Short mmCIF file of N, CA and C in Angstrom, two decimals:
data_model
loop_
_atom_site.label_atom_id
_atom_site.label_comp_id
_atom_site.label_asym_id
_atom_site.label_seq_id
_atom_site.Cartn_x
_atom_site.Cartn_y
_atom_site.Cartn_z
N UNK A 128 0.82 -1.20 0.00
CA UNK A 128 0.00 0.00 0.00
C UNK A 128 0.87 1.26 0.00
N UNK A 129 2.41 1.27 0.59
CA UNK A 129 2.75 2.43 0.57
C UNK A 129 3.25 2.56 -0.62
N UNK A 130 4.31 1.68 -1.32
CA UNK A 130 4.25 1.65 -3.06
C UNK A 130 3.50 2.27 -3.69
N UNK A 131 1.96 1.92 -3.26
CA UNK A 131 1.20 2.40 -4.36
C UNK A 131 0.75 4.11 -3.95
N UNK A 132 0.71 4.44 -2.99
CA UNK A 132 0.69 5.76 -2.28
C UNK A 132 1.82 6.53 -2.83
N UNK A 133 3.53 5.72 -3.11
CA UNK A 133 4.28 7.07 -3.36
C UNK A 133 4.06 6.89 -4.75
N UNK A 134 4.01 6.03 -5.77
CA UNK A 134 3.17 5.66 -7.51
C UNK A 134 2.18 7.09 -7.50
N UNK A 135 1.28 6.71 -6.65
CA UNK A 135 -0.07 8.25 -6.96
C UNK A 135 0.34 9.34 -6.82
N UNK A 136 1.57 9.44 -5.86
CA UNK A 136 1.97 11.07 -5.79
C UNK A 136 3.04 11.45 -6.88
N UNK A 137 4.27 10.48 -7.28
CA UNK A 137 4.76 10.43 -8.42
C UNK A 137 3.66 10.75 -9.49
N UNK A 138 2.88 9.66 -9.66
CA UNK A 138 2.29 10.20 -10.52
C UNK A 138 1.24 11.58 -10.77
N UNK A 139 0.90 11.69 -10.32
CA UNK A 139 0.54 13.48 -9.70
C UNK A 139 1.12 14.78 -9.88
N UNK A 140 2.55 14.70 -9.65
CA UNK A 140 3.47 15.23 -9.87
C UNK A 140 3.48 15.64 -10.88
N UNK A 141 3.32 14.84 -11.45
CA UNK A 141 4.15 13.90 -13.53
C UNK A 141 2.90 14.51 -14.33
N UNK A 142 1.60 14.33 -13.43
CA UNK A 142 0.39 15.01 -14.07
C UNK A 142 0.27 16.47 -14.61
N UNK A 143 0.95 17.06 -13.22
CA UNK A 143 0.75 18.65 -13.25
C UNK A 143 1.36 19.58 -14.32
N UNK A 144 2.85 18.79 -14.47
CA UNK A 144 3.56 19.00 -15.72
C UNK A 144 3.63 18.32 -16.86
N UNK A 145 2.51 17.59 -16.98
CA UNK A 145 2.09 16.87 -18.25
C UNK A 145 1.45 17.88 -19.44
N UNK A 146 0.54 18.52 -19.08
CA UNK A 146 -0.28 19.43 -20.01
C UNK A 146 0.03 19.50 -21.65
N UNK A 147 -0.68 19.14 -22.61
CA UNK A 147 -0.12 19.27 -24.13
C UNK A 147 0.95 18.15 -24.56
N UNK A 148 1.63 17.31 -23.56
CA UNK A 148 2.64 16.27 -24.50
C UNK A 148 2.13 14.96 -24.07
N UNK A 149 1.43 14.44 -25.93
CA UNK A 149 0.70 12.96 -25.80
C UNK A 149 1.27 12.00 -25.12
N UNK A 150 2.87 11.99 -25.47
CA UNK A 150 3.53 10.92 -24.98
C UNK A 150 3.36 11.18 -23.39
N UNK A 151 3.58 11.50 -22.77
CA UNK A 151 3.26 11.80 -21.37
C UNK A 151 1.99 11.35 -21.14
N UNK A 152 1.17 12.13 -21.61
CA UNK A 152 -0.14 11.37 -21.22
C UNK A 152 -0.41 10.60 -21.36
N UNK A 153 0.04 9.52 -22.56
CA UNK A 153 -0.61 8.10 -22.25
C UNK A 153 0.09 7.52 -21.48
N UNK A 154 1.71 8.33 -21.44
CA UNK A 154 2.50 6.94 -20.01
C UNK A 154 1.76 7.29 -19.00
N UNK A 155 1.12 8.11 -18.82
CA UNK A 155 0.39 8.69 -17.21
C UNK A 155 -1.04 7.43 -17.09
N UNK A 156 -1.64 7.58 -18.43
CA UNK A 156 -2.97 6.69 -17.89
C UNK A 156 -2.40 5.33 -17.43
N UNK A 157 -1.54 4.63 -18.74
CA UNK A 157 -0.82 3.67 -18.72
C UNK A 157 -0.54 3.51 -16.68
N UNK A 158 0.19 4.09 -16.29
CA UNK A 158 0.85 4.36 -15.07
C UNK A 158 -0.85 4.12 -13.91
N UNK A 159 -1.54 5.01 -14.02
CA UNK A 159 -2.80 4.92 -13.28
C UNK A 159 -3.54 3.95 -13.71
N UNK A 160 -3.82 3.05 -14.83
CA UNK A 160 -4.18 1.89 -15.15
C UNK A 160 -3.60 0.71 -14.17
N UNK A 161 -2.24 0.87 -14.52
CA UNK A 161 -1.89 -0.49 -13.56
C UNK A 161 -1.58 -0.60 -12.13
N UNK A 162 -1.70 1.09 -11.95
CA UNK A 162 -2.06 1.24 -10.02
C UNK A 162 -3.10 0.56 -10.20
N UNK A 163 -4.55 0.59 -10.48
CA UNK A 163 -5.81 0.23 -10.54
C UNK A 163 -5.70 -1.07 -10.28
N UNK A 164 -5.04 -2.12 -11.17
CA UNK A 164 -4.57 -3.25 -11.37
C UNK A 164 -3.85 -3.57 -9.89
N UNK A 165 -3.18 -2.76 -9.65
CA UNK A 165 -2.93 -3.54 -7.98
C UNK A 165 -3.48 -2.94 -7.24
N UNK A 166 -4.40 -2.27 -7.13
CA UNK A 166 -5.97 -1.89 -5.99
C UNK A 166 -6.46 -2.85 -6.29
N UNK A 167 -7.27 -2.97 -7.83
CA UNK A 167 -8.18 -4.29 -7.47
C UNK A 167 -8.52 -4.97 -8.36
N UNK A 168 -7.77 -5.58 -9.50
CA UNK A 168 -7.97 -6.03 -10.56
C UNK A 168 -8.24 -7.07 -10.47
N UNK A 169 -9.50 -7.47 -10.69
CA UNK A 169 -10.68 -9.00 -10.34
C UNK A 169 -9.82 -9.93 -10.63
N UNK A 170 -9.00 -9.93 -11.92
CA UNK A 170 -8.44 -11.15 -12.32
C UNK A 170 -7.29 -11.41 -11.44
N UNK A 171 -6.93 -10.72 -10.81
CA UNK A 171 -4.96 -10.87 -10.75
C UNK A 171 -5.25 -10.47 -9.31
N UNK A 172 -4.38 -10.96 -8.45
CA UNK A 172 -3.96 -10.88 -7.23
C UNK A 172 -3.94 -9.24 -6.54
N UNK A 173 -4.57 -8.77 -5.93
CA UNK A 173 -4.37 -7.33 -5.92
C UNK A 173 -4.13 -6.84 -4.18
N UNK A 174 -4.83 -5.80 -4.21
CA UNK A 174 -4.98 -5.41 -2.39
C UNK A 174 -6.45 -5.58 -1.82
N UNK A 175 -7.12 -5.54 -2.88
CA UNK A 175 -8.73 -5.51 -2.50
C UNK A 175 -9.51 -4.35 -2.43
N UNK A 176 -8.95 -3.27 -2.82
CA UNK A 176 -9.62 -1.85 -2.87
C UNK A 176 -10.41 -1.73 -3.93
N UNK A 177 -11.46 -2.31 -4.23
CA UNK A 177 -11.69 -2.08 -5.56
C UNK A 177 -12.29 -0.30 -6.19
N UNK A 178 -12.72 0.46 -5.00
CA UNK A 178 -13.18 1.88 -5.02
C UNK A 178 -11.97 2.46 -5.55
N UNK A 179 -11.00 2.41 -4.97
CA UNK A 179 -9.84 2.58 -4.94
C UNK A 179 -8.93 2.87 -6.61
N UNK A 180 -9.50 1.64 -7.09
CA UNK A 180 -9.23 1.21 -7.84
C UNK A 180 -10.00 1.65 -9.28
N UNK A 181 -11.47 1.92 -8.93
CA UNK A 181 -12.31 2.57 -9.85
C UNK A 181 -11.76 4.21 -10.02
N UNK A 182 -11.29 4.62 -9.07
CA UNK A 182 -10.77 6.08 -9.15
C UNK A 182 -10.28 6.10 -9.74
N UNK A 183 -8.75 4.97 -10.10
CA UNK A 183 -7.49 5.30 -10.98
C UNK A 183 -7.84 4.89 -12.21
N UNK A 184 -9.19 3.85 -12.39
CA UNK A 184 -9.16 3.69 -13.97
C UNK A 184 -10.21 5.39 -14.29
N UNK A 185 -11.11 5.63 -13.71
CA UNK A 185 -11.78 6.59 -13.85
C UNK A 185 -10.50 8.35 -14.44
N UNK A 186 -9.25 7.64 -13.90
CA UNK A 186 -8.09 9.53 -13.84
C UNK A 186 -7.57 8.72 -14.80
N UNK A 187 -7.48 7.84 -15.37
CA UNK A 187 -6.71 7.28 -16.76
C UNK A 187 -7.51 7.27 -17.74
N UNK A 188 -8.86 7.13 -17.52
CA UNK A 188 -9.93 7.78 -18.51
C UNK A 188 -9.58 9.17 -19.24
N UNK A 189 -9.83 9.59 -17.81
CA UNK A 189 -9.99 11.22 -17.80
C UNK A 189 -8.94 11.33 -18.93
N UNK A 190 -7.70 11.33 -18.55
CA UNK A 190 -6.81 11.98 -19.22
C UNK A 190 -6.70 11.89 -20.83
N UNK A 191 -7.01 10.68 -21.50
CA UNK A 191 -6.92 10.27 -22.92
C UNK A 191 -8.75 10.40 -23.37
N UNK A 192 -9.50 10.43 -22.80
CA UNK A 192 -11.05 10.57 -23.44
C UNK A 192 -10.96 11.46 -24.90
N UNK A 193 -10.75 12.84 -23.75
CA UNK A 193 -10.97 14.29 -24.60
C UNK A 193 -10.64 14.41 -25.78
N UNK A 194 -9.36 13.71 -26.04
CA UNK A 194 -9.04 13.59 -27.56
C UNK A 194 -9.25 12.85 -28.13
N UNK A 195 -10.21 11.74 -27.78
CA UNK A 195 -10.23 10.55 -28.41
C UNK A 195 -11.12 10.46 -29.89
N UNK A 196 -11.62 11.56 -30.30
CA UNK A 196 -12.35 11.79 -31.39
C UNK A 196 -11.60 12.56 -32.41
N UNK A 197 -10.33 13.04 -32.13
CA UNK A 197 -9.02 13.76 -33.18
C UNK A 197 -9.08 12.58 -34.28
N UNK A 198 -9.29 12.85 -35.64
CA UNK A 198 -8.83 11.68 -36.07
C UNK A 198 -7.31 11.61 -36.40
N UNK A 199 -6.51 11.97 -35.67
CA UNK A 199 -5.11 11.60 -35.80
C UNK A 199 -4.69 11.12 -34.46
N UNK A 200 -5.34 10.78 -33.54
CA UNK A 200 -5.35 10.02 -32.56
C UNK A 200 -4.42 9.02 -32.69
N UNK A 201 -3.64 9.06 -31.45
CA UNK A 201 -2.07 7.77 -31.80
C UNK A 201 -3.19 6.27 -31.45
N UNK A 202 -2.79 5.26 -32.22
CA UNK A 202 -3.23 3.78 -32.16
C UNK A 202 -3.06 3.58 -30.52
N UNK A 203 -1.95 3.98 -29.77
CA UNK A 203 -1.73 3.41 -28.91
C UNK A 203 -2.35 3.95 -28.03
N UNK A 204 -3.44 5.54 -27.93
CA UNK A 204 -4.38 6.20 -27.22
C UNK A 204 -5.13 4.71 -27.27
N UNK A 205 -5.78 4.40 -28.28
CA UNK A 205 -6.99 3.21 -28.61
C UNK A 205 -6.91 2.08 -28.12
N UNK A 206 -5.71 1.70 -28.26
CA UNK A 206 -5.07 0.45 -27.42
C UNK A 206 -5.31 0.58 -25.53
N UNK A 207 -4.39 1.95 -25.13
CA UNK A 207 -4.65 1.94 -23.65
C UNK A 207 -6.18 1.99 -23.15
N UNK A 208 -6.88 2.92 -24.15
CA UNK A 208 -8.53 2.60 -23.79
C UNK A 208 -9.24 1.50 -23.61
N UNK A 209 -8.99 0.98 -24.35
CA UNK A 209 -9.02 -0.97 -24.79
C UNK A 209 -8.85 -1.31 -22.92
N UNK A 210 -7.66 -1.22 -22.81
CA UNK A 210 -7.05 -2.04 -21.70
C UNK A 210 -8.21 -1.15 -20.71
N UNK A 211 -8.39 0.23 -20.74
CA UNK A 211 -8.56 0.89 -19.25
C UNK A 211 -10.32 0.41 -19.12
N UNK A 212 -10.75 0.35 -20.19
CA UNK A 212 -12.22 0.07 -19.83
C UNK A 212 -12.72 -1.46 -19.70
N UNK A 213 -11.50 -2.63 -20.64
CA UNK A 213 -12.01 -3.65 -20.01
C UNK A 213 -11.62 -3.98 -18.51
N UNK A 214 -10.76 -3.23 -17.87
CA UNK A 214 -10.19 -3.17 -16.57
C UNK A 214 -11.40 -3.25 -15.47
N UNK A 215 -11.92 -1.74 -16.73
CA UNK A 215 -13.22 -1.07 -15.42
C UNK A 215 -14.20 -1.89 -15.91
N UNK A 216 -14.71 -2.07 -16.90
CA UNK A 216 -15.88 -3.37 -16.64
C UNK A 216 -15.75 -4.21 -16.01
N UNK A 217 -14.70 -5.04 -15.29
CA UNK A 217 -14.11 -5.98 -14.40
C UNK A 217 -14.25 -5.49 -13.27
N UNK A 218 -14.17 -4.14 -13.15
CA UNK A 218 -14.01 -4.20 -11.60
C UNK A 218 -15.72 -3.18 -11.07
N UNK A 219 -16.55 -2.74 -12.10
CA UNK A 219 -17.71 -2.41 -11.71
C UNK A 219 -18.81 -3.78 -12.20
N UNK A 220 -18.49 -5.13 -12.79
CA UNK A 220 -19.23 -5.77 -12.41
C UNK A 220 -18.42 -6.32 -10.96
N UNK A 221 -17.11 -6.56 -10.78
CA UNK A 221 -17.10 -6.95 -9.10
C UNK A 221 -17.91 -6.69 -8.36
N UNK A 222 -18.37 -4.98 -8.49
CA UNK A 222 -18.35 -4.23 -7.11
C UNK A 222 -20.23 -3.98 -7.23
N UNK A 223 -21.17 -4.92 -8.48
CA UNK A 223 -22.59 -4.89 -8.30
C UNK A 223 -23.16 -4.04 -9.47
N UNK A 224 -22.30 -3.26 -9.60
CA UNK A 224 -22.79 -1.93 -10.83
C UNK A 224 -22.65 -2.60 -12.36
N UNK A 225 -23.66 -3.29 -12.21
CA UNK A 225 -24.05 -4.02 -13.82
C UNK A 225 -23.98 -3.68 -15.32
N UNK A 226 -25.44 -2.34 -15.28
CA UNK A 226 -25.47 -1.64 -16.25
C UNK A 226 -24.16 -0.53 -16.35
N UNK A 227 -23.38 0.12 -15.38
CA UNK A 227 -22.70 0.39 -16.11
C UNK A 227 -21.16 -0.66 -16.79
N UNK A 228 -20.77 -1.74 -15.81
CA UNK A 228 -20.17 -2.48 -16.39
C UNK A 228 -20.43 -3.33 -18.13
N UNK A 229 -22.06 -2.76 -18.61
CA UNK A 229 -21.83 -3.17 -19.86
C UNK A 229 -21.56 -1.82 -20.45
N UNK A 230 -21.61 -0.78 -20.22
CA UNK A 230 -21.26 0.11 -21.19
C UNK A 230 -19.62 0.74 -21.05
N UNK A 231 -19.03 -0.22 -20.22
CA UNK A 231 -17.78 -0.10 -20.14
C UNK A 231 -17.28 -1.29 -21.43
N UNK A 232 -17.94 -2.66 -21.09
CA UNK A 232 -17.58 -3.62 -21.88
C UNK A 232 -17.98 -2.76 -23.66
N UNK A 233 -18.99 -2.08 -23.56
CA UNK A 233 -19.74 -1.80 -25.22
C UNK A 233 -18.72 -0.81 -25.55
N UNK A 234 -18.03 -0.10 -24.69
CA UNK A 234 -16.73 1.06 -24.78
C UNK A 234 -15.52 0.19 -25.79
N UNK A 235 -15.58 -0.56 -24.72
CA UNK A 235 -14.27 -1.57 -25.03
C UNK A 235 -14.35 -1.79 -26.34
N UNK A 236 -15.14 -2.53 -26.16
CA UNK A 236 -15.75 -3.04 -27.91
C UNK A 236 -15.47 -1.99 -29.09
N UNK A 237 -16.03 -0.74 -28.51
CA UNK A 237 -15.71 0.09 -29.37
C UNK A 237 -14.03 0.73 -29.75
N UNK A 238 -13.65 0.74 -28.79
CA UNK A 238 -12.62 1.42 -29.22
C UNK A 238 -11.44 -0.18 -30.07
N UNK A 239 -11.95 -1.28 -29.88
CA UNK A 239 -11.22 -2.39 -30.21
C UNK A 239 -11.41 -2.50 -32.17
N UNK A 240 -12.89 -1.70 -31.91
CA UNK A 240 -13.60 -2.46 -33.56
C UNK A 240 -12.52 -1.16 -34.21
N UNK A 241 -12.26 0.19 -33.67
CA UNK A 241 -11.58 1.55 -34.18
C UNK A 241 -10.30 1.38 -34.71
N UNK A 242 -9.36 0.10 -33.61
CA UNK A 242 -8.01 -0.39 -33.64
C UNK A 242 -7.48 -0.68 -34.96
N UNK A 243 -8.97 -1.92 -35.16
CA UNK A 243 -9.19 -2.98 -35.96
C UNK A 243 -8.92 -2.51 -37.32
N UNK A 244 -10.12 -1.29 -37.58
CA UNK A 244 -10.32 -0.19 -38.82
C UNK A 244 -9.13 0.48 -39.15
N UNK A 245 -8.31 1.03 -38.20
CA UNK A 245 -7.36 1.91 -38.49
C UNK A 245 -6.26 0.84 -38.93
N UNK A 246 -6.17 -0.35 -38.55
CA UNK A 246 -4.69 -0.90 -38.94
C UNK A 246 -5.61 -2.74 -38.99
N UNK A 247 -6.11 -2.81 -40.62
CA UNK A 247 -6.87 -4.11 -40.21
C UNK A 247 -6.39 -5.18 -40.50
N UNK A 248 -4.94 -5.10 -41.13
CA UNK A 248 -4.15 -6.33 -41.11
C UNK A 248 -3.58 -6.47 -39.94
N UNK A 249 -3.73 -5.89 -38.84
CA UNK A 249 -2.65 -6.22 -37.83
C UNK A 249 -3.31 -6.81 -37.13
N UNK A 250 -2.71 -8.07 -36.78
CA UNK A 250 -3.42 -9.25 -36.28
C UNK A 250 -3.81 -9.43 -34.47
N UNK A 251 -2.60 -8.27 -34.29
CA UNK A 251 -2.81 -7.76 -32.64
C UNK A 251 -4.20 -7.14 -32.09
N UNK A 252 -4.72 -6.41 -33.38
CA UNK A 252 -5.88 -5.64 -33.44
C UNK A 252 -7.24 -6.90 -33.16
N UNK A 253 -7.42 -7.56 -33.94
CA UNK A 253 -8.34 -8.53 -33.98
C UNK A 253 -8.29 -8.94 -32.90
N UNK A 254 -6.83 -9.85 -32.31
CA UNK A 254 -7.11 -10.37 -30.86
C UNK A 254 -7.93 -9.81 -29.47
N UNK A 255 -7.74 -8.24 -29.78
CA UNK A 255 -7.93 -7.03 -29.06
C UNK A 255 -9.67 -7.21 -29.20
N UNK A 256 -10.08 -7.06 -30.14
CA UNK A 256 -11.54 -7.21 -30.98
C UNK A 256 -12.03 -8.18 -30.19
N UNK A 257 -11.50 -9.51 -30.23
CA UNK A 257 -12.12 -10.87 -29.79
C UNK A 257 -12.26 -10.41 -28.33
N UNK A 258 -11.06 -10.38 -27.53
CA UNK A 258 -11.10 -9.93 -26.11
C UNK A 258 -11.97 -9.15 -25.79
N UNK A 259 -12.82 -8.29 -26.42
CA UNK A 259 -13.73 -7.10 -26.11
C UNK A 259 -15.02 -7.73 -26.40
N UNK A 260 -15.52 -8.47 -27.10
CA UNK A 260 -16.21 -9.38 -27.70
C UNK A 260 -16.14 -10.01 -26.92
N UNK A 261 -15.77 -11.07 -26.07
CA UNK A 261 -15.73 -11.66 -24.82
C UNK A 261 -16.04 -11.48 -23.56
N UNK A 262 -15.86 -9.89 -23.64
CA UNK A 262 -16.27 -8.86 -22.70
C UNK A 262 -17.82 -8.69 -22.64
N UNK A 263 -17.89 -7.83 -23.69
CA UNK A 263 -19.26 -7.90 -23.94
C UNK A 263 -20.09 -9.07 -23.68
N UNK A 264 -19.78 -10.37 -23.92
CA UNK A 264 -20.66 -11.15 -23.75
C UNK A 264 -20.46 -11.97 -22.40
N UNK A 265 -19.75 -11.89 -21.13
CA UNK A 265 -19.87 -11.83 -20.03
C UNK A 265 -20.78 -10.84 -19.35
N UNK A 266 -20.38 -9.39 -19.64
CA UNK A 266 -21.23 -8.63 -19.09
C UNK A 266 -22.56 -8.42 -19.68
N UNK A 267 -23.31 -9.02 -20.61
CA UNK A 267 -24.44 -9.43 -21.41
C UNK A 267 -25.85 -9.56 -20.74
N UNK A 268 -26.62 -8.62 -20.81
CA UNK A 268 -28.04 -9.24 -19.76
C UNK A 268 -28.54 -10.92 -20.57
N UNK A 269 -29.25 -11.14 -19.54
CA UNK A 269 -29.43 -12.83 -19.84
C UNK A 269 -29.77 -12.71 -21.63
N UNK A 270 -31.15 -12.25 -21.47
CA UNK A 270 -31.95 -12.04 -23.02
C UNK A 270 -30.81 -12.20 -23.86
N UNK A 271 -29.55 -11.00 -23.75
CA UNK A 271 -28.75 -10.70 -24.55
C UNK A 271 -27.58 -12.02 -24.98
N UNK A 272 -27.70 -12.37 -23.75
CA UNK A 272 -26.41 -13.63 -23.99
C UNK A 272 -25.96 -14.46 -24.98
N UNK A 273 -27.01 -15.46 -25.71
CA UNK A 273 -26.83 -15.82 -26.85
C UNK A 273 -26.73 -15.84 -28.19
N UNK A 274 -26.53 -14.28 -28.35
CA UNK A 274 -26.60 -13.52 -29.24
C UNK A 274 -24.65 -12.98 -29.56
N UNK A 275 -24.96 -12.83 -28.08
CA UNK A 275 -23.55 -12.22 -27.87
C UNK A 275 -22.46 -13.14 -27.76
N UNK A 276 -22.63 -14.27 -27.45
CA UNK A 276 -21.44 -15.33 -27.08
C UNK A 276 -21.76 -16.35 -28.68
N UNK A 277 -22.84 -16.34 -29.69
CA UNK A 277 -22.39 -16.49 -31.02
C UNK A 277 -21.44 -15.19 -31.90
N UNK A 278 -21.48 -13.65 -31.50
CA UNK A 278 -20.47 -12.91 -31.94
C UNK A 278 -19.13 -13.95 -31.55
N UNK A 279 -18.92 -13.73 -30.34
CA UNK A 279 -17.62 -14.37 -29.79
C UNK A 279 -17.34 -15.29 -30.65
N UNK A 280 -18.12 -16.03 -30.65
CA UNK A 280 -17.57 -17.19 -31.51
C UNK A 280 -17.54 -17.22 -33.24
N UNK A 281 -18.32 -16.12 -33.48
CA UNK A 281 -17.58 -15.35 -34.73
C UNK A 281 -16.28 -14.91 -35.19
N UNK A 282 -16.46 -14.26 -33.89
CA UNK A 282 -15.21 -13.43 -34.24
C UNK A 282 -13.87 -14.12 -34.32
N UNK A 283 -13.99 -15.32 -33.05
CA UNK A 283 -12.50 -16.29 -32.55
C UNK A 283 -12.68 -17.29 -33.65
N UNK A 284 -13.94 -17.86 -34.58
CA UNK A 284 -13.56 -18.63 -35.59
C UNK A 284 -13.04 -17.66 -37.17
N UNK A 285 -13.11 -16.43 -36.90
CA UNK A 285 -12.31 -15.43 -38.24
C UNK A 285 -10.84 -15.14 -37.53
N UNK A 286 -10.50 -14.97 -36.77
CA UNK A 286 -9.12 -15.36 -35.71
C UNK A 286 -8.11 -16.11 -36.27
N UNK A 287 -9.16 -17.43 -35.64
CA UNK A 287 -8.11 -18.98 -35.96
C UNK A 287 -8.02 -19.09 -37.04
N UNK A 288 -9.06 -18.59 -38.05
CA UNK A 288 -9.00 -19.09 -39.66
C UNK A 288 -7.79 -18.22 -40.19
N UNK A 289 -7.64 -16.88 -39.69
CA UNK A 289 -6.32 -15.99 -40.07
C UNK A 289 -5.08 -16.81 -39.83
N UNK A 290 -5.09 -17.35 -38.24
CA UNK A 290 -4.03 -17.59 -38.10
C UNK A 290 -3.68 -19.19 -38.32
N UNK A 291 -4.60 -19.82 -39.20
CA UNK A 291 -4.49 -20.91 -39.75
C UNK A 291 -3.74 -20.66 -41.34
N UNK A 292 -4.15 -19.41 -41.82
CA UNK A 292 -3.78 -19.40 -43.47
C UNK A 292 -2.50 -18.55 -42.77
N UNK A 293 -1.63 -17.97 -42.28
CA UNK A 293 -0.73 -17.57 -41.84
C UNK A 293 0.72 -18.16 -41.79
N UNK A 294 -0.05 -19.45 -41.29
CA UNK A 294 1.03 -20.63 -40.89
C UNK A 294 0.62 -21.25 -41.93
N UNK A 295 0.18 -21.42 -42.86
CA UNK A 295 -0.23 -22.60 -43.67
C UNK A 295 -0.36 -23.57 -43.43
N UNK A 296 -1.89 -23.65 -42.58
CA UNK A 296 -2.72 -24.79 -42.50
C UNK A 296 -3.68 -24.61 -43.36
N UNK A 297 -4.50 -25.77 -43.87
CA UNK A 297 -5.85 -25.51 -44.43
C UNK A 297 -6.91 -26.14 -43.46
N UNK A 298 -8.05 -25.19 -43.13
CA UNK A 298 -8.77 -25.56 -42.28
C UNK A 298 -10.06 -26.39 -43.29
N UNK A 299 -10.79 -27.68 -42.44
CA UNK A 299 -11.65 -28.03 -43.23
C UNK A 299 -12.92 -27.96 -42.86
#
């Protein structure tokens, strides 16, 4: 806990004189993303704060949102979004908050399908896609579920089929 206490004030610091340089700002969300991740990241071993934890994905939001509609937006703004909102759909379905944990997951989604568009041979992108797509269909109201977990399985059988003609397999 104190690690992560002198991390927030470092990073704070790093904030104040951030203003106007991208590269800074995304190492900053980047940086408050994976504090979040050791407050309370459902998947991975953490401290258990998950409030805690909603704050820092909520100030790693903050910081990359505003520009997120530039269309010269760096790939890797889209990418850290990717990461910061499937984070926070993870940790606001933990903590009971449903509906907004799907419009964190439908975020995700979105900024994954944007990745996808901007660079659609890159095969990192798709994986990104599927993972959000996976998302989505965990955090899925019931009705919605089987709708959503045949995407998934859309999407991961256009995946494997890539990375079957890649390697040169033929799938049958």
């Amino acid at each position: 806990k104190t690690i992560v206490a002198e991390a927030l004030k470092y990073l704070e610091r790093l904030r104040a004189e951030s203003t106007g340089d991208p590269t800074l700002t995304l190492e900053l969300a980047t940086g408050y993303r994976r504090i979040a991740e050791v407050l309370g990241d459902p998947g991975e071993r953490n401290l258990g704060d998950r409030d805690g934890a909603l704050r820092q994905v909520t100030t790693a939001r903050a910081l990359l949102e505003p520009e997120i509609d530039r269309p010269d937006v760096p790939v890797e703004w889209l990418r850290e979004l990717v990461e910061i909102y499937l984070l926070e759909q993870g940790l606001l379905d933990d903590v009971g908050r449903t509906n907004e944990s799907r419009r964190s997951a439908a975020q995700a989604r979105s900024m994954a399908n944007r990745l996808a568009a901007r660079e659609p041979g890159n095969p990192r992108w798709r994986e990104t896609v599927a993972a959000a797509e996976f998302t989505v269909a965990l955090a899925a109201s019931t009705p919605d579920k089987i709708p959503a977990w045949q995407r998934v399985r859309e999407v991961y059988d256009a995946l494997l089929a890539g990375q079957a003609v890649r390697r040169g397999f033929t799938l049958v």
